[in-house]
Short mmCIF file of C-alpha atoms in Angstrom, two decimals:
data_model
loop_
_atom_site.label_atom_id
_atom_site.label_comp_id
_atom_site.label_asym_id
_atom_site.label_seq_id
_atom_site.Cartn_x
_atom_site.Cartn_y
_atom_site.Cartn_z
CA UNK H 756 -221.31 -93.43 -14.03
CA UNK H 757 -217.66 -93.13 -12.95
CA UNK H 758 -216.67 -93.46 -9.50
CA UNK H 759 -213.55 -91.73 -8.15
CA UNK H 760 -212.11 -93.00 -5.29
CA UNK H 761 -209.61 -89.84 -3.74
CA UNK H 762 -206.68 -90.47 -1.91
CA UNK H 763 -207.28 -91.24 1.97
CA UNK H 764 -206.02 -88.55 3.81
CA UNK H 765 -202.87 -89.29 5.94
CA UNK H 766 -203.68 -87.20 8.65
CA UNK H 767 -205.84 -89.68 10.87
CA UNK H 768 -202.51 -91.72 10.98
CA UNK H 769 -200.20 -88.64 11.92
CA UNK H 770 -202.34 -87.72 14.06
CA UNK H 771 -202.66 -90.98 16.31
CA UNK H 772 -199.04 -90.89 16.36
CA UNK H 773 -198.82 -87.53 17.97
CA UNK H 774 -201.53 -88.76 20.22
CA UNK H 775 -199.21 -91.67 21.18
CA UNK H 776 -196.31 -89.68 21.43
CA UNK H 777 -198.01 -87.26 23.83
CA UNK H 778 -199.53 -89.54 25.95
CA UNK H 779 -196.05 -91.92 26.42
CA UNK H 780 -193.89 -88.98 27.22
CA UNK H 781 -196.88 -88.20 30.13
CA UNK H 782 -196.62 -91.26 30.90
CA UNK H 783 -192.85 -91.89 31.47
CA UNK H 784 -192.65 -88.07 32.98
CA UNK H 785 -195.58 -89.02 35.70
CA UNK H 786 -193.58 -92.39 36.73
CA UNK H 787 -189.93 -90.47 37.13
CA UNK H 788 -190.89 -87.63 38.61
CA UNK H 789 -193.55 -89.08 40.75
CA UNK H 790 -191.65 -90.18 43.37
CA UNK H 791 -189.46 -87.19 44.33
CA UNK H 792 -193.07 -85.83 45.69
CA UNK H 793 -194.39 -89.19 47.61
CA UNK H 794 -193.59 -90.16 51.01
CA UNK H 795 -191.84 -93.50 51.95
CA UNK H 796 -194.08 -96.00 50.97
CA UNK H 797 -194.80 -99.25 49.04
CA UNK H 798 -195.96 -97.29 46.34
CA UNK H 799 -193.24 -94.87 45.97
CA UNK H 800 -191.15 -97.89 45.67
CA UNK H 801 -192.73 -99.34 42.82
CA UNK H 802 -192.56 -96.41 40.88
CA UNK H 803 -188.67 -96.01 41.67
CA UNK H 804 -188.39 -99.56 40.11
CA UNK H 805 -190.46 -98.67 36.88
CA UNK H 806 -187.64 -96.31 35.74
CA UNK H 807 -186.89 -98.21 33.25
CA UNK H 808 -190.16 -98.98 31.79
CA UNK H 809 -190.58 -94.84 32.23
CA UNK H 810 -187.41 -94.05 30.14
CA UNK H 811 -188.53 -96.55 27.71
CA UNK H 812 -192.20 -94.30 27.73
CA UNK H 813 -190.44 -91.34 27.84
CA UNK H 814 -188.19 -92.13 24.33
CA UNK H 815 -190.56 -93.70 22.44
CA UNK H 816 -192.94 -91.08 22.99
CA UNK H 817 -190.68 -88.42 21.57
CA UNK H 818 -189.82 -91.02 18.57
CA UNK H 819 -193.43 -90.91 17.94
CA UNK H 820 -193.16 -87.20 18.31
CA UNK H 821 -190.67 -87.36 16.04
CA UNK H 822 -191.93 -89.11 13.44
CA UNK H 823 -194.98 -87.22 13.37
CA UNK H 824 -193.07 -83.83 12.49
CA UNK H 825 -191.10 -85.40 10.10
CA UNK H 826 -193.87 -86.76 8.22
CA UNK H 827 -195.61 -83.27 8.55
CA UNK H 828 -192.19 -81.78 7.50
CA UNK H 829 -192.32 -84.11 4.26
CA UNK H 830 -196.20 -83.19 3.61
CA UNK H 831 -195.24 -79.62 3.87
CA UNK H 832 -192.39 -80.04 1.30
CA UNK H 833 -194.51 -81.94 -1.08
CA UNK H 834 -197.48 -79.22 -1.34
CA UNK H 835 -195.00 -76.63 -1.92
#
């Protein structure tokens, strides 16, 4: 009996970084937007001192964005 072991797919992997992506740019867009819509508060200061943590969210969410079209680009290229 021979046993043939296929390639694993790469998709599971693109697709958690698209996932990622996704969910850092929500992230970072919730925390510098939120707080042109909240009232003076405690809370509305804390988010207007996570800007920097939300640009960080924000960019390497589209970097994973990124890299997940690339790598789709490159699949695309290589069936072809």
């Amino acid at each position: 009996m021979s046993s043939q072991r296929s390639k694993p797919s790469p998709h599971p992997l693109n697709n958690d970084m698209l996932v990622r992506g996704v969910i850092l740019v929500l992230i970072g867009l919730v925390l510098i937007i939120a707080p042109h819509f909240m009232s003076a508060s405690e809370t509305r200061e804390l988010f207007q001192h996570a800007r920097i943590p939300a640009w960080f969210s924000l960019v390497l969410g589209l970097a994973f964005m990124g890299q997940y079209a690339l790598r789709r680009h490159k699949e695309r290229q290589t069936r072809q």
